[in-house]
CSV table of N, CA and C in Angstrom, one decimal:
chain,number,residue,atom,x,y,z
D,19,MET,N,162.6,93.1,232.2
D,19,MET,CA,164.3,94.1,232.6
D,19,MET,C,165.3,93.9,231.8
D,20,CYS,N,165.8,92.0,231.9
D,20,CYS,CA,167.2,91.5,231.3
D,20,CYS,C,166.9,92.3,229.4
D,21,GLU,N,165.7,91.7,229.0
D,21,GLU,CA,165.3,91.4,227.4
D,21,GLU,C,165.6,93.4,227.3
D,22,ALA,N,165.6,94.3,227.9
D,22,ALA,CA,166.1,95.8,227.9
D,22,ALA,C,167.3,96.6,227.9
D,23,LEU,N,167.8,95.3,228.6
D,23,LEU,CA,169.2,95.0,228.6
D,23,LEU,C,169.6,94.9,227.4
D,24,ARG,N,169.7,94.0,227.2
D,24,ARG,CA,170.5,93.4,226.2
D,24,ARG,C,169.2,94.7,225.2
D,25,GLU,N,169.1,94.6,224.8
D,25,GLU,CA,168.2,95.7,223.7
D,25,GLU,C,169.4,97.3,223.3
D,26,LEU,N,169.4,97.8,225.0
D,26,LEU,CA,171.0,99.0,225.4
D,26,LEU,C,171.6,98.7,225.0
D,27,PHE,N,171.9,96.8,224.8
D,27,PHE,CA,173.6,96.4,224.7
D,27,PHE,C,173.8,96.2,223.1
D,28,ALA,N,172.7,95.4,222.5
D,28,ALA,CA,173.1,95.5,221.2
D,28,ALA,C,173.2,96.9,220.6
D,29,ASP,N,171.9,98.5,220.9
D,29,ASP,CA,172.1,99.6,220.3
D,29,ASP,C,173.9,99.5,220.4
D,30,ASP,N,174.3,99.4,221.7
D,30,ASP,CA,175.9,99.8,222.0
D,30,ASP,C,176.4,99.0,221.4
D,31,LEU,N,176.5,98.2,220.2
D,31,LEU,CA,177.7,97.1,219.9
D,31,LEU,C,177.4,97.6,218.8
D,32,ARG,N,175.8,97.8,218.1
D,32,ARG,CA,176.0,98.7,216.6
D,32,ARG,C,176.1,99.8,216.6
D,33,GLU,N,176.5,101.0,217.9
D,33,GLU,CA,176.6,102.1,217.1
D,33,GLU,C,178.7,102.0,217.4
D,34,SER,N,179.3,101.1,217.9
D,34,SER,CA,180.2,100.1,218.1
D,34,SER,C,180.6,100.2,217.0
D,35,ARG,N,180.6,99.2,216.7
D,35,ARG,CA,180.7,98.2,215.0
D,35,ARG,C,181.3,99.2,213.9
D,36,GLU,N,179.8,100.6,214.4
D,36,GLU,CA,179.3,101.5,213.2
D,36,GLU,C,180.5,102.3,213.1
D,37,GLU,N,180.9,102.8,214.4
D,37,GLU,CA,181.8,103.7,213.9
D,37,GLU,C,183.4,102.8,213.8
D,38,GLY,N,183.8,101.4,214.4
D,38,GLY,CA,185.1,101.4,214.1
D,38,GLY,C,185.6,100.9,212.1
D,39,ILE,N,183.5,101.2,211.6
D,39,ILE,CA,184.4,100.5,210.5
D,39,ILE,C,184.6,101.7,209.2
D,40,MET,N,183.5,103.2,210.2
D,40,MET,CA,184.2,104.7,209.8
D,40,MET,C,185.5,104.7,210.0
D,41,GLU,N,186.0,104.8,211.3
D,41,GLU,CA,187.6,105.5,211.9
D,41,GLU,C,188.4,104.4,211.2
D,42,GLY,N,188.1,102.2,210.5
D,42,GLY,CA,189.0,102.2,209.2
D,42,GLY,C,189.0,102.3,208.3
D,43,ARG,N,187.7,103.5,207.5
D,43,ARG,CA,188.3,104.0,206.4
D,43,ARG,C,188.6,104.9,206.1
D,44,ASN,N,188.1,105.6,207.2
D,44,ASN,CA,189.9,107.3,207.2
D,44,ASN,C,191.2,106.9,207.2
D,45,VAL,N,190.9,105.6,207.8
D,45,VAL,CA,193.0,105.3,208.4
D,45,VAL,C,193.2,104.7,206.5
D,46,GLY,N,192.3,104.0,205.6
D,46,GLY,CA,192.7,103.5,205.1
D,46,GLY,C,193.0,104.7,204.1
D,47,LYS,N,192.1,105.2,203.7
D,47,LYS,CA,191.6,107.0,203.3
D,47,LYS,C,193.0,107.6,203.4
D,48,ARG,N,193.6,107.7,204.6
D,48,ARG,CA,195.0,108.8,204.8
D,48,ARG,C,195.9,107.3,204.5
D,49,GLU,N,196.3,106.6,204.9
D,49,GLU,CA,196.8,106.0,204.1
D,49,GLU,C,197.5,106.2,202.1
D,50,GLY,N,196.0,106.3,201.7
D,50,GLY,CA,196.0,105.8,200.8
D,50,GLY,C,196.4,107.5,200.0
D,51,GLU,N,195.5,108.1,200.6
D,51,GLU,CA,196.0,109.6,200.8
D,51,GLU,C,197.7,109.9,199.9
D,52,ALA,N,198.6,109.6,201.5
D,52,ALA,CA,199.8,109.8,202.1
D,52,ALA,C,200.6,108.6,200.9
D,53,SER,N,201.1,107.6,200.6
D,53,SER,CA,201.3,106.5,199.5
D,53,SER,C,201.2,107.2,198.5
D,54,LYS,N,200.0,107.8,198.1
D,54,LYS,CA,200.4,108.2,196.6
D,54,LYS,C,201.2,109.8,196.9
D,55,VAL,N,201.5,110.3,197.3
D,55,VAL,CA,202.4,111.3,197.8
D,55,VAL,C,203.4,110.9,198.3
D,56,ILE,N,203.5,109.9,198.8
D,56,ILE,CA,205.2,109.1,198.1
D,56,ILE,C,205.5,108.3,197.3
D,57,GLU,N,204.7,107.6,196.5
D,57,GLU,CA,205.0,107.6,194.7
D,57,GLU,C,205.4,109.6,193.5
D,58,ILE,N,204.8,109.8,194.2
D,58,ILE,CA,204.7,111.4,193.8
D,58,ILE,C,206.1,112.1,194.1
D,59,VAL,N,207.0,111.9,195.8
D,59,VAL,CA,207.8,112.3,196.0
D,59,VAL,C,209.2,111.6,195.1
D,60,ILE,N,209.0,110.5,195.4
D,60,ILE,CA,210.2,109.0,194.7
D,60,ILE,C,210.1,109.5,193.6
D,61,LYS,N,209.2,110.0,192.4
D,61,LYS,CA,209.5,110.1,191.0
D,61,LYS,C,210.5,111.1,191.1
D,62,LYS,N,209.8,112.7,191.6
D,62,LYS,CA,210.8,114.1,191.1
D,62,LYS,C,213.0,113.7,192.0
D,63,TYR,N,211.8,112.4,193.3
D,63,TYR,CA,213.8,112.2,193.5
D,63,TYR,C,214.2,111.6,192.4
D,64,LYS,N,213.8,110.6,192.0
D,64,LYS,CA,214.6,109.8,190.3
D,64,LYS,C,215.3,111.2,189.8
D,65,LYS,N,213.9,111.1,189.0
D,65,LYS,CA,214.8,112.9,188.6
D,65,LYS,C,215.7,114.0,188.8
D,66,GLY,N,215.5,113.9,190.0
D,66,GLY,CA,216.3,114.5,190.7
D,66,GLY,C,216.0,116.2,190.7
D,67,CYS,N,214.9,116.0,191.5
D,67,CYS,CA,214.8,117.1,191.9
D,67,CYS,C,215.1,117.6,193.3
D,68,SER,N,215.2,119.0,193.7
D,68,SER,CA,215.7,119.3,194.7
D,68,SER,C,214.8,118.8,195.7
D,69,VAL,N,215.2,119.2,197.0
D,69,VAL,CA,213.8,119.6,198.2
D,69,VAL,C,212.9,120.1,197.8
D,70,LYS,N,213.6,121.6,198.3
D,70,LYS,CA,212.7,122.7,197.5
D,70,LYS,C,212.5,122.9,196.4
D,71,GLU,N,212.5,122.1,195.3
D,71,GLU,CA,211.7,122.3,194.9
D,71,GLU,C,210.4,122.3,194.0
D,72,THR,N,211.0,120.0,194.8
D,72,THR,CA,209.8,118.8,195.0
D,72,THR,C,208.5,120.1,195.9
D,73,ALA,N,209.2,120.4,197.3
D,73,ALA,CA,208.0,121.1,198.5
D,73,ALA,C,207.1,122.5,197.6
D,74,ASP,N,207.6,123.3,196.1
D,74,ASP,CA,207.0,124.2,195.9
D,74,ASP,C,206.1,123.2,194.6
D,75,MET,N,206.3,122.3,194.1
D,75,MET,CA,205.7,121.7,193.3
D,75,MET,C,204.8,121.1,193.3
D,76,LEU,N,204.5,120.6,195.2
D,76,LEU,CA,203.4,119.7,195.4
D,76,LEU,C,203.1,120.2,197.1
D,77,GLU,N,203.5,121.3,196.7
D,77,GLU,CA,202.7,123.0,198.0
D,77,GLU,C,202.1,122.6,199.3
D,78,GLU,N,204.1,121.1,199.6
D,78,GLU,CA,204.2,121.1,200.7
D,78,GLU,C,205.1,121.4,202.0
D,79,PRO,N,205.0,121.9,203.1
D,79,PRO,CA,205.9,121.7,203.0
D,79,PRO,C,207.7,120.9,202.9
D,80,GLN,N,208.7,121.5,203.2
D,80,GLN,CA,209.8,121.6,202.9
D,80,GLN,C,210.3,120.2,203.9
D,81,THR,N,210.5,120.1,205.2
D,81,THR,CA,209.8,119.5,206.3
D,81,THR,C,210.0,118.1,205.9
D,82,LEU,N,208.8,118.1,205.5
D,82,LEU,CA,207.6,116.8,205.2
D,82,LEU,C,208.2,116.5,204.0
D,83,ILE,N,209.5,116.6,202.9
D,83,ILE,CA,209.2,116.2,201.9
D,83,ILE,C,210.7,115.8,202.8
D,84,LYS,N,211.2,116.6,203.3
D,84,LYS,CA,212.9,115.9,203.5
D,84,LYS,C,212.9,115.5,203.8
D,85,GLN,N,211.8,114.3,205.0
D,85,GLN,CA,211.7,113.1,205.3
D,85,GLN,C,211.1,112.2,204.0
D,86,ILE,N,210.3,113.0,203.9
D,86,ILE,CA,210.9,111.7,202.6
D,86,ILE,C,212.0,112.0,201.8
D,87,TYR,N,212.1,112.5,201.3
D,87,TYR,CA,213.2,112.0,200.9
D,87,TYR,C,214.6,111.2,201.6
D,88,ASP,N,214.9,111.6,202.6
D,88,ASP,CA,215.7,111.1,203.1
D,88,ASP,C,215.9,109.7,204.0
D,89,VAL,N,213.8,109.4,204.4
D,89,VAL,CA,214.2,107.4,204.0
D,89,VAL,C,213.7,106.2,202.7
D,90,ILE,N,213.4,107.7,201.5
D,90,ILE,CA,213.9,107.3,199.6
D,90,ILE,C,215.6,106.4,199.7
D,91,GLY,N,215.9,107.5,200.3
D,91,GLY,CA,217.3,107.1,200.3
D,91,GLY,C,217.9,106.7,200.3
D,92,GLN,N,216.8,106.4,202.2
D,92,GLN,CA,218.0,104.9,202.9
D,92,GLN,C,216.9,103.4,201.9
D,93,CYS,N,216.2,103.6,201.7
D,93,CYS,CA,215.2,102.9,200.6
D,93,CYS,C,216.0,102.5,199.3
D,94,ALA,N,216.7,103.6,199.0
D,94,ALA,CA,217.2,103.1,197.0
D,94,ALA,C,217.5,101.6,197.1
D,95,PRO,N,217.8,101.2,195.8
D,95,PRO,CA,216.8,101.3,194.7
D,95,PRO,C,215.8,100.8,194.8
D,96,ASP,N,215.4,100.5,195.8
D,96,ASP,CA,213.7,99.4,195.6
D,96,ASP,C,213.1,100.6,195.0
D,97,TYR,N,212.6,102.0,196.4
D,97,TYR,CA,211.5,102.1,196.5
D,97,TYR,C,210.5,102.5,196.7
D,98,ASN,N,210.5,101.3,197.5
D,98,ASN,CA,209.0,100.3,198.0
D,98,ASN,C,207.9,101.3,198.5
D,99,VAL,N,206.9,102.4,198.1
D,99,VAL,CA,205.8,102.4,198.9
D,99,VAL,C,205.6,102.4,200.1
D,100,GLU,N,204.7,100.6,200.3
D,100,GLU,CA,204.9,100.2,201.9
D,100,GLU,C,205.9,100.9,202.2
D,101,ALA,N,207.2,100.4,202.4
D,101,ALA,CA,208.8,100.2,202.9
D,101,ALA,C,208.0,101.6,203.4
D,102,ILE,N,209.2,102.5,202.7
D,102,ILE,CA,208.8,104.6,203.0
D,102,ILE,C,207.0,104.6,203.4
D,103,TYR,N,206.9,104.1,203.5
D,103,TYR,CA,205.2,104.7,204.3
D,103,TYR,C,205.4,104.2,205.4
D,104,LYS,N,206.2,102.6,205.9
D,104,LYS,CA,205.7,102.3,207.3
D,104,LYS,C,207.6,102.9,208.5
D,105,ILE,N,208.5,103.1,207.2
D,105,ILE,CA,209.3,103.6,208.0
D,105,ILE,C,208.7,105.4,208.3
D,106,LEU,N,208.3,106.3,207.9
D,106,LEU,CA,207.9,106.7,208.0
D,106,LEU,C,206.6,107.3,209.4
D,107,LEU,N,205.9,106.2,209.3
D,107,LEU,CA,204.7,105.8,210.3
D,107,LEU,C,205.1,106.0,211.5
D,108,ASP,N,206.9,105.0,211.9
D,108,ASP,CA,207.5,104.5,212.8
D,108,ASP,C,208.0,105.2,213.3
D,109,LYS,N,208.8,106.4,212.6
D,109,LYS,CA,209.5,108.4,213.1
D,109,LYS,C,208.3,108.8,213.5
D,110,THR,N,207.4,109.0,212.9
D,110,THR,CA,206.3,110.0,213.7
D,110,THR,C,205.4,109.3,215.3
D,111,ILE,N,205.9,107.7,216.1
D,111,ILE,CA,204.6,107.7,216.2
D,111,ILE,C,206.5,107.8,218.1
């Protein structure tokens, strides 16, 4: 019986580990996608595009682009993508 419990716990642990790995990959993918959008928005911001123009170009909601523009303005002239991402993430939590 003890061996059966060990095998059961080992299976559960293996499944949990695999789920954790997949979740980590998904989080990393989302962070990468968000960082890419931020990079593009920074380029549009530097070129002087309006929030509406950028939202239309990227087919994203104006409210999202406005939030990113506001944070970019706070971080100017550094425009650090990681810092901008972290600030935006902190605002949504």
